[in-house]
Every structure is written in C-alpha cells, then in structure tokens.
Coordinates of C-alpha atoms in Angstrom, one line a residue:
X624 CA -23.8 40.4 44.0
X625 CA -25.4 39.0 47.2
X626 CA -23.6 38.7 50.6
X627 CA -22.8 35.0 50.1
X628 CA -21.3 35.6 46.6
X629 CA -19.1 38.5 48.0
X630 CA -17.9 36.3 50.9
X631 CA -17.2 33.4 48.5
X632 CA -15.3 35.7 46.2
X633 CA -13.2 37.0 49.1
X634 CA -12.4 33.5 50.1
X635 CA -11.6 32.4 46.5
X636 CA -9.3 35.4 46.0
X637 CA -7.4 34.8 49.2
X638 CA -3.9 34.0 48.5
X639 CA -4.2 35.0 44.8
X640 CA -1.9 37.8 43.4
X641 CA -3.9 40.6 42.0
X642 CA -2.3 43.5 40.0
X643 CA -2.8 45.5 36.9
X644 CA 0.4 44.2 35.5
X645 CA -0.2 40.5 36.3
X646 CA -4.0 40.0 36.7
X647 CA -3.7 36.2 36.7
X648 CA -5.5 36.0 40.1
X649 CA -8.6 37.4 38.5
X650 CA -9.1 34.1 36.7
X651 CA -10.7 32.6 39.8
X652 CA -13.7 34.7 38.9
X653 CA -14.1 32.5 35.8
X654 CA -13.9 35.4 33.3
X655 CA -11.7 36.2 30.3
X656 CA -10.5 39.8 29.6
X657 CA -11.2 41.7 26.4
X658 CA -11.2 39.6 23.3
X659 CA -10.5 40.5 19.7
X660 CA -14.3 40.9 19.2
X661 CA -14.3 43.2 22.2
X662 CA -16.8 40.8 24.0
X663 CA -16.1 39.5 27.5
X664 CA -16.7 35.8 28.0
X665 CA -17.0 33.6 31.1
X666 CA -18.0 30.1 32.0
X667 CA -21.7 31.2 31.8
X668 CA -21.1 32.6 28.3
X669 CA -20.9 29.1 27.0
X670 CA -24.4 28.2 28.1
X671 CA -25.7 31.4 26.4
X672 CA -24.4 30.3 23.0
X673 CA -27.0 28.0 21.6
X674 CA -24.6 25.7 19.9
X675 CA -22.3 25.4 22.9
X676 CA -25.4 24.8 25.1
X677 CA -26.5 22.1 22.8
X678 CA -23.1 20.4 22.9
X679 CA -22.8 20.6 26.7
X680 CA -26.3 19.5 27.3
X681 CA -25.9 16.6 24.8
X682 CA -22.8 15.3 26.6
X683 CA -24.1 15.8 30.1
X684 CA -27.5 14.3 29.6
X685 CA -26.1 11.3 27.7
X686 CA -23.7 10.6 30.6
X687 CA -26.5 11.2 33.0
X688 CA -28.6 8.4 31.4
X689 CA -25.8 5.8 31.5
X690 CA -26.1 3.5 34.5
X691 CA -23.1 3.7 36.8
X692 CA -22.5 0.6 38.9
X693 CA -20.0 -0.9 41.4
X694 CA -18.7 -4.3 40.5
X695 CA -16.9 -7.0 42.4
X696 CA -14.7 -9.6 40.8
X697 CA -15.5 -13.2 41.8
X698 CA -14.4 -16.7 40.7
X699 CA -17.1 -16.8 38.1
X700 CA -16.3 -13.4 36.6
X701 CA -17.8 -10.2 37.9
X702 CA -21.0 -9.4 39.7
X703 CA -22.8 -6.2 40.8
X704 CA -22.0 -5.2 44.4
X705 CA -25.6 -4.4 45.1
X706 CA -25.2 -5.2 48.9
X707 CA -22.5 -2.5 49.2
X708 CA -23.7 0.9 50.5
X709 CA -21.7 2.8 47.8
X710 CA -23.6 0.9 45.0
X711 CA -26.9 2.8 45.9
X712 CA -25.1 6.1 46.2
X713 CA -23.7 6.2 42.6
X714 CA -26.5 4.2 41.0
X715 CA -29.6 5.7 42.7
X716 CA -29.0 8.9 44.8
X717 CA -25.7 10.4 46.0
X718 CA -27.3 13.0 48.3
X719 CA -30.6 14.2 49.6
X720 CA -31.3 16.7 46.8
X721 CA -29.9 15.0 43.7
X722 CA -30.7 11.7 42.0
X723 CA -27.9 9.8 40.3
X724 CA -28.6 11.2 36.7
X725 CA -28.8 14.7 38.0
X726 CA -25.5 14.3 39.9
X727 CA -23.7 12.8 36.8
X728 CA -25.1 15.7 34.7
X729 CA -23.8 18.3 37.1
X730 CA -20.3 16.8 37.1
X731 CA -20.1 16.7 33.3
X732 CA -21.4 20.3 33.0
X733 CA -18.7 21.5 35.4
X734 CA -15.9 19.6 33.6
X735 CA -17.1 20.7 30.1
X736 CA -17.5 24.4 31.1
X737 CA -14.9 24.9 33.8
X738 CA -12.5 22.0 33.3
X739 CA -12.9 20.6 36.8
X740 CA -15.5 19.1 39.0
X741 CA -15.5 18.7 42.8
X742 CA -17.8 16.4 44.8
X743 CA -17.1 16.6 48.6
X744 CA -17.7 13.3 50.3
X745 CA -19.4 13.1 53.8
X746 CA -18.4 10.1 55.9
X747 CA -19.1 8.8 59.4
X748 CA -16.2 9.8 61.5
X749 CA -16.1 6.5 63.4
X750 CA -16.5 4.0 60.6
X751 CA -15.5 6.0 57.5
X752 CA -18.8 4.8 55.9
X753 CA -19.8 7.3 53.1
X754 CA -23.1 9.1 53.8
X755 CA -23.4 11.3 50.7
X756 CA -21.6 12.8 47.7
X757 CA -22.5 16.5 47.1
X758 CA -21.2 18.4 44.1
X759 CA -20.2 22.0 44.6
X760 CA -19.2 24.8 42.3
X761 CA -15.6 24.8 41.2
X762 CA -15.0 28.2 42.9
X763 CA -15.7 26.7 46.3
X764 CA -12.6 24.5 46.2
X765 CA -9.0 25.7 45.9
X766 CA -6.2 23.1 45.5
X767 CA -2.9 24.0 47.0
X768 CA 0.5 22.1 47.1
X769 CA 1.7 22.0 50.7
X770 CA 5.3 22.3 51.9
X771 CA 5.5 18.5 52.1
X772 CA 4.4 18.1 48.5
X773 CA 1.0 16.8 49.2
X774 CA -2.1 18.5 47.7
X775 CA -4.5 20.2 50.1
X776 CA -8.0 21.1 48.9
X777 CA -9.4 24.2 50.6
X778 CA -13.2 23.9 50.7
X779 CA -15.2 27.0 51.4
X780 CA -18.4 26.1 53.3
X781 CA -21.7 28.0 53.2
X782 CA -20.6 30.2 56.1
X783 CA -17.4 31.3 54.2
X784 CA -15.1 29.1 56.3
X785 CA -12.1 27.4 54.6
X786 CA -11.6 23.8 55.5
X787 CA -8.6 21.8 54.5
X788 CA -9.7 18.5 52.8
X789 CA -7.9 15.4 51.5
X790 CA -8.3 14.4 47.9
X791 CA -10.6 11.5 48.7
X792 CA -12.8 13.8 50.6
X793 CA -13.4 16.2 47.7
X794 CA -13.5 13.7 44.8
X795 CA -11.9 15.9 42.3
X796 CA -12.4 15.1 38.6
X797 CA -10.0 16.9 36.3
X798 CA -10.8 17.7 32.8
X799 CA -8.3 18.0 29.9
X800 CA -5.3 19.9 31.2
X801 CA -1.6 20.4 31.0
X802 CA 1.4 19.3 32.9
X803 CA 1.8 21.0 36.4
X804 CA -1.8 22.1 36.6
X805 CA -4.0 20.8 39.4
X806 CA -7.2 21.7 37.4
X807 CA -8.2 21.2 33.8
X808 CA -8.5 23.8 31.2
X809 CA -11.7 25.8 30.9
X810 CA -12.8 26.0 27.2
X811 CA -13.8 29.7 27.5
X812 CA -10.4 30.6 28.7
X813 CA -8.6 28.9 25.8
X814 CA -11.2 29.6 23.1
X815 CA -12.5 33.0 24.4
X816 CA -11.9 34.7 21.0
X817 CA -13.9 32.0 19.1
X818 CA -16.8 32.2 21.6
X819 CA -16.7 36.0 21.5
X820 CA -16.9 35.9 17.7
X821 CA -20.1 33.8 18.0
X822 CA -21.6 36.3 20.5
X823 CA -20.6 39.2 18.3
X824 CA -22.3 37.6 15.3
X825 CA -25.5 37.0 17.3
X826 CA -25.4 40.5 18.6
X827 CA -25.0 41.9 15.2
X828 CA -27.9 39.9 13.8
X829 CA -30.1 40.9 16.8
X830 CA -29.3 44.6 16.4
X831 CA -29.7 44.5 12.6
X832 CA -33.1 42.8 12.6
X833 CA -34.1 44.8 15.7
X834 CA -33.5 48.0 13.8
X835 CA -35.9 46.8 11.1
X836 CA -33.1 45.4 8.9
X837 CA -31.6 48.9 8.3
X838 CA -27.9 48.9 7.7
X839 CA -25.6 51.4 9.5
X840 CA -25.2 54.7 7.7
X841 CA -24.7 58.4 7.9
X842 CA -26.7 61.5 7.1
X843 CA -25.3 63.7 4.4
X844 CA -26.3 67.3 4.0
X845 CA -24.9 70.5 2.5
X846 CA -25.8 72.6 5.4
X847 CA -23.1 73.6 8.0
X848 CA -23.7 73.3 11.6
X849 CA -21.9 73.1 14.9
X850 CA -21.3 70.1 17.3
X851 CA -24.3 70.8 19.5
X852 CA -26.6 71.0 16.4
X853 CA -25.1 67.9 14.9
X854 CA -25.8 66.0 18.1
X855 CA -29.4 67.3 18.2
X856 CA -29.9 66.2 14.6
X857 CA -28.5 62.8 15.2
X858 CA -30.7 62.2 18.3
X859 CA -33.8 63.5 16.5
X860 CA -33.2 61.4 13.4
X861 CA -32.7 58.2 15.4
X862 CA -36.0 58.8 17.3
X863 CA -37.8 59.7 14.0
X864 CA -36.7 56.4 12.5
X865 CA -37.7 54.5 15.6
X866 CA -41.2 56.1 15.5
X867 CA -41.6 55.6 11.8
X868 CA -40.7 51.9 12.2
X869 CA -43.1 51.4 15.2
X870 CA -46.0 53.2 13.3
X871 CA -45.2 51.5 10.0
X872 CA -44.9 54.9 8.2
X873 CA -42.5 55.8 5.5
X874 CA -39.7 58.1 6.8
X875 CA -39.1 61.3 4.8
X876 CA -35.9 63.4 4.9
X877 CA -35.9 67.2 4.9
X878 CA -34.3 69.4 2.3
X879 CA -31.0 68.1 0.8
X880 CA -30.5 65.6 3.6
X881 CA -29.5 62.1 2.3
X882 CA -29.1 58.8 4.2
X883 CA -26.1 56.8 3.0
X884 CA -25.4 53.2 4.1
X885 CA -21.8 52.6 5.1
X886 CA -21.9 49.0 6.5
X887 CA -21.0 46.0 4.3
X888 CA -24.1 44.1 3.0
X889 CA -24.7 40.8 4.8
X890 CA -24.3 38.7 1.7
X891 CA -21.0 40.3 0.9
X892 CA -19.8 39.8 4.5
X893 CA -20.8 36.1 4.2
X894 CA -22.9 36.5 7.4
X895 CA -24.7 33.2 7.1
X896 CA -21.6 31.4 6.2
X897 CA -19.8 32.9 9.2
X898 CA -22.6 31.8 11.6
X899 CA -22.5 28.3 10.1
X900 CA -18.8 28.1 10.5
X901 CA -19.1 29.0 14.2
X902 CA -21.4 26.0 14.6
X903 CA -18.5 23.8 13.3
X904 CA -16.0 25.6 15.5
X905 CA -18.1 25.0 18.6
X906 CA -18.4 21.3 17.5
X907 CA -14.6 21.1 17.3
X908 CA -14.1 22.7 20.8
X909 CA -16.4 20.2 22.5
X910 CA -15.7 17.3 20.2
X911 CA -19.3 16.6 19.2
X912 CA -20.3 15.3 15.9
X913 CA -21.7 18.1 13.7
X914 CA -24.9 16.3 12.9
X915 CA -25.6 16.0 16.6
X916 CA -25.8 19.7 16.8
X917 CA -28.6 19.8 14.2
X918 CA -26.2 20.7 11.4
X919 CA -27.1 18.0 8.9
X920 CA -25.3 19.3 5.8
X921 CA -22.5 16.6 6.1
X922 CA -24.3 13.9 8.0
X923 CA -22.8 10.6 6.7
X924 CA -23.6 7.8 9.2
X925 CA -25.4 4.7 7.8
X926 CA -27.1 3.8 11.0
X927 CA -27.7 5.0 14.5
X928 CA -25.4 2.4 16.1
X929 CA -22.5 3.7 14.0
X930 CA -23.1 7.3 14.9
X931 CA -23.5 6.5 18.6
X932 CA -20.3 4.6 18.6
X933 CA -18.4 7.4 17.1
X934 CA -20.0 9.8 19.7
X935 CA -19.0 7.3 22.5
X936 CA -15.4 6.7 21.3
X937 CA -14.4 10.2 20.6
X938 CA -16.6 12.4 22.9
X939 CA -18.0 10.5 25.9
X940 CA -15.3 8.0 26.6
X941 CA -12.9 10.6 28.1
X942 CA -15.6 11.8 30.5
X943 CA -16.6 8.3 31.5
X944 CA -13.0 7.1 32.2
X945 CA -12.2 10.2 34.2
X946 CA -15.3 9.8 36.4
X947 CA -14.7 6.1 36.8
X948 CA -11.0 6.6 37.7
X949 CA -11.8 9.3 40.2
X950 CA -14.5 7.1 41.9
X951 CA -12.2 4.1 42.1
X952 CA -9.4 6.3 43.5
X953 CA -11.5 8.2 46.2
X954 CA -14.3 5.9 47.1
X955 CA -12.5 2.5 47.2
X956 CA -9.5 1.6 49.3
X957 CA -6.3 0.2 47.8
X958 CA -7.2 -3.2 49.2
X959 CA -10.6 -3.2 47.6
X960 CA -9.2 -2.2 44.2
X961 CA -6.6 -4.9 44.5
X962 CA -9.4 -7.4 45.3
X963 CA -11.2 -6.5 42.0
X964 CA -13.8 -3.9 43.0
X965 CA -14.4 -1.0 40.5
X966 CA -16.9 1.4 39.2
X967 CA -18.0 1.3 35.6
X968 CA -20.6 2.9 33.3
X969 CA -22.8 0.6 31.3
X970 CA -22.8 1.9 27.7
X971 CA -24.8 -1.0 26.1
X972 CA -27.9 1.1 26.0
X973 CA -26.1 3.7 24.0
X974 CA -24.9 1.2 21.4
X975 CA -28.4 -0.4 21.1
X976 CA -29.1 -0.7 17.4
X977 CA -32.5 -1.1 15.7
X978 CA -34.6 -4.2 16.0
X979 CA -33.0 -5.8 12.9
X980 CA -29.4 -5.2 14.1
X981 CA -30.2 -6.4 17.6
X982 CA -31.8 -9.6 16.2
X983 CA -28.7 -10.4 14.2
X984 CA -26.5 -9.7 17.2
X985 CA -28.5 -11.9 19.5
X986 CA -28.7 -14.7 16.9
X987 CA -24.9 -14.8 16.5
X988 CA -24.3 -14.9 20.3
X989 CA -26.9 -17.5 20.8
X990 CA -25.4 -19.7 18.1
X991 CA -22.0 -19.3 19.5
X992 CA -23.1 -20.5 22.9
X993 CA -22.3 -17.1 24.5
X994 CA -25.8 -16.0 25.5
X995 CA -29.0 -17.9 26.8
X996 CA -32.6 -17.1 25.9
X997 CA -33.2 -15.5 29.2
X998 CA -30.2 -13.2 28.8
X999 CA -31.6 -12.1 25.5
X1000 CA -35.1 -11.6 27.1
X1001 CA -33.5 -9.5 29.9
X1002 CA -31.7 -7.3 27.3
X1003 CA -35.1 -6.7 25.7
X1004 CA -36.8 -5.9 29.0
X1005 CA -38.9 -9.1 28.8
X1006 CA -39.7 -11.5 31.7
X1007 CA -37.5 -14.6 32.1
X1008 CA -38.8 -18.2 31.4
X1009 CA -38.1 -21.4 33.3
X1010 CA -35.7 -23.7 31.5
X1011 CA -34.4 -20.9 29.2
X1012 CA -31.0 -20.5 30.9
X1013 CA -29.1 -23.2 28.9
X1014 CA -26.3 -22.3 26.6
X1015 CA -26.4 -24.0 23.2
X1016 CA -23.7 -24.7 20.5
X1017 CA -24.3 -25.0 16.7
X1018 CA -24.2 -28.8 16.8
X1019 CA -27.9 -29.5 16.5
X1020 CA -28.3 -26.6 19.1
X1021 CA -27.7 -29.1 21.9
X1022 CA -27.1 -27.8 25.6
X1023 CA -23.4 -27.3 26.0
X1024 CA -23.2 -29.3 29.2
X1025 CA -24.6 -32.4 27.3
X1026 CA -22.1 -31.9 24.3
X1027 CA -19.6 -34.4 25.8
X1028 CA -22.2 -37.0 26.4
X1029 CA -23.6 -36.7 22.9
X1030 CA -20.2 -37.0 21.3
X1031 CA -19.3 -40.1 23.5
X1032 CA -22.6 -41.7 22.5
X1033 CA -22.0 -41.1 18.8
X1034 CA -18.5 -42.8 19.1
X1035 CA -19.8 -45.9 20.8
X1036 CA -22.9 -46.2 18.7
X1037 CA -25.2 -45.8 21.7
X1038 CA -28.7 -44.5 21.6

C-alpha cells in the first residue's frame, strides 16, 4: 500500500466505528469477511471472475456506446441543445483525460461493482458554468447527513484533504439500494458467498490440473514412525511427485507404501455442472441474459432485435434512467427542467435490426407519413437529397401538405 492509499484509507475510516465486536466500519475498505467457502471477496474480486467480468464489461461498454445528449423542448417538439456548453461535455468529452464513452463506462463499472458512482463537477465560481466532470473512486466520497437534515458529501482530494460538497457538485449516481441508505448495494457484499464459491471452484480446478490431475490422497504404510519422520516422509514424497511430473517419469513407491486417493472424483462431485451453474448464478446477480455470457445452451431468441430489446428492458434501462435522472438533477436548474430541458440516451442503435427488419420498419413509417426519405437516409448514414423532405400519405403517395388541395379538386371536378 503506497503513501496515497494509506492517506486515503485514513480519511475514509475517519468517523467510522471500528471494533472486533462490530466491524461495520471496515466495510469502507470494500471487502467482505470470511465466506462459507473460506475465500475473501472484494469489489476487485468481481473483475477477477471471468463471468462477472464479462457481465460488467458487457453492460458498461454497451452503455458507453449509446449517445448521451441534452435536449430542449420547443414549439415544434424537441431539438438537440448543441449550442449549450453541457451538450459537448456529456456527448463528447467531460474532462481532459476521458472521452464520453470512457466516462460512461467508468460510471457503470462503479455502479455495477460498488453500488455507487461519484462524478465531482468543476464550475467557474463567478458564473457557475460547468468546466468538467471527473469521476472518482467511491472510497474518495463519504456521504453524511448533517444536523439540519441535509446530506453533505465529503470529498477527499489528492492531498488527503476532506472538502464538504453539495450534491450537485459531486453528481452521485446511486445503484440499487434499500431505504435509509445513501449509497447502493455492492454485489460482492450481498452475494459474497456465491462469488466465493466461483473462486473456490476455479481454485480447485487450477490446483487439480496444476498437480497433473492427481486427486488428493494419503500414503499408507505398515511401518511405524514418529511425528518428525512423518513430516520428512511427507515433504520428500511431495518433492518426489513434483520431480517425477516435471521429468515425465513414472513414480515408484518403496516397500509396502501405498498411495490412496481420498478426494471425491470430479464426475461424482458434478464439478462441470457446478461451474456451469455458477455462470447462471452470475447472470442472475447482474441481470444479464445467459446467452450474452457465451452460455448458449438455452439461447431462444428468434432475432437480434428481440434479444437486444430484452437486454435493454431488463438490464440496461435501470442504469440509463439512473444516469439520466442524476444528470437532470445536478447539471440542470429547476427552471431549465421546468422549461423542458433534459438529458437522454439514444437507444435506437441498440435496437437496430437486420436489413430486412429495418426495410420493413422504414416502409411502414414512410407509408404512414411519419418519416421522410431524408430521415430514412440519415438513419442509414447516407447523404440527404434535395426535395426528399416531404411526408407522404397512402393516398397515391401524395405530399401531405397537398392532400387538402387534391381532395378539394376531386370534389369540384377540377383538373
């Protein structure tokens, strides 16, 4: 642990009650005590489990690829507020060292692994104009309820100093949590035993195959010997087996010594089944469809659009809404929200079907007069054409603004 980490830990632990009888304060370190599998887990353990890593990465990278925009409500509907300085921050680059996709990924990783994300906002003191949004590790911010009932966020800077911040200046995004908690639940603290089992299974497999696939066992002999001799025989036998495996030679036992396996065979312990079950267990924890974790035994979606919609509705939507709500609350004033300004993710790219599905979709909207040719071309990343902005209706595919004239002409018999 370096000097900065020790200073950060001291600041994080400040004000926390630490005792052997009530070690609740130690939770700020992000760890979980002994589990049933006798494996300690922390927020970093999730990223070391391949299935959990895949689930977290899938969620984070997908959210990172979705465009995030600031919109303004007008008399003709809504429009992108591209002339607002906050539009470029959330859409392009929130700070000097992160692009927008990287920033969104970091937020989601923090929420998915620790239940909370913090994004301190830097503003001009004179005008309040936002300069940058910089995400920080959860351990650097400690929320606290003041005597007046307001929540104070203590931000630990790089020098170890604690600074009191308002909510709008730290942009907190709370994951799934309970009543009365200022921060969301960390999956490894609630499901530590399940994650520990996954780690234990992987550890067992690594040790089993690392020992040449030899099951655990004991040496049986009719000779009697003392404790010191027994320890010497054990150490010598272990080295003998290791040397035999490294050299590829067949080990031979002396005299009446016999090696007897005592561990349960892998097939009887359902080792493969247990590892596959842990993949489904991880999918349940992070609410990720099983087939998206490369477990294809029960894949049942007829097309990509249907699978992506399920992923969006039951996995991503909670992240997107939380982030949008936090941005609206902290980056927009009450007057701006009342006037119809809001942040929103564009999920159309995620629901983009194959060429046949898209063609059918565009055709129906085009025939219903809801989409012009240029709008279709823009959706398909094609250049626009002059005179292709008219909306048509099914009646002879006439321009909608000429429909009244055509109907009048037909009634009067004009040409």
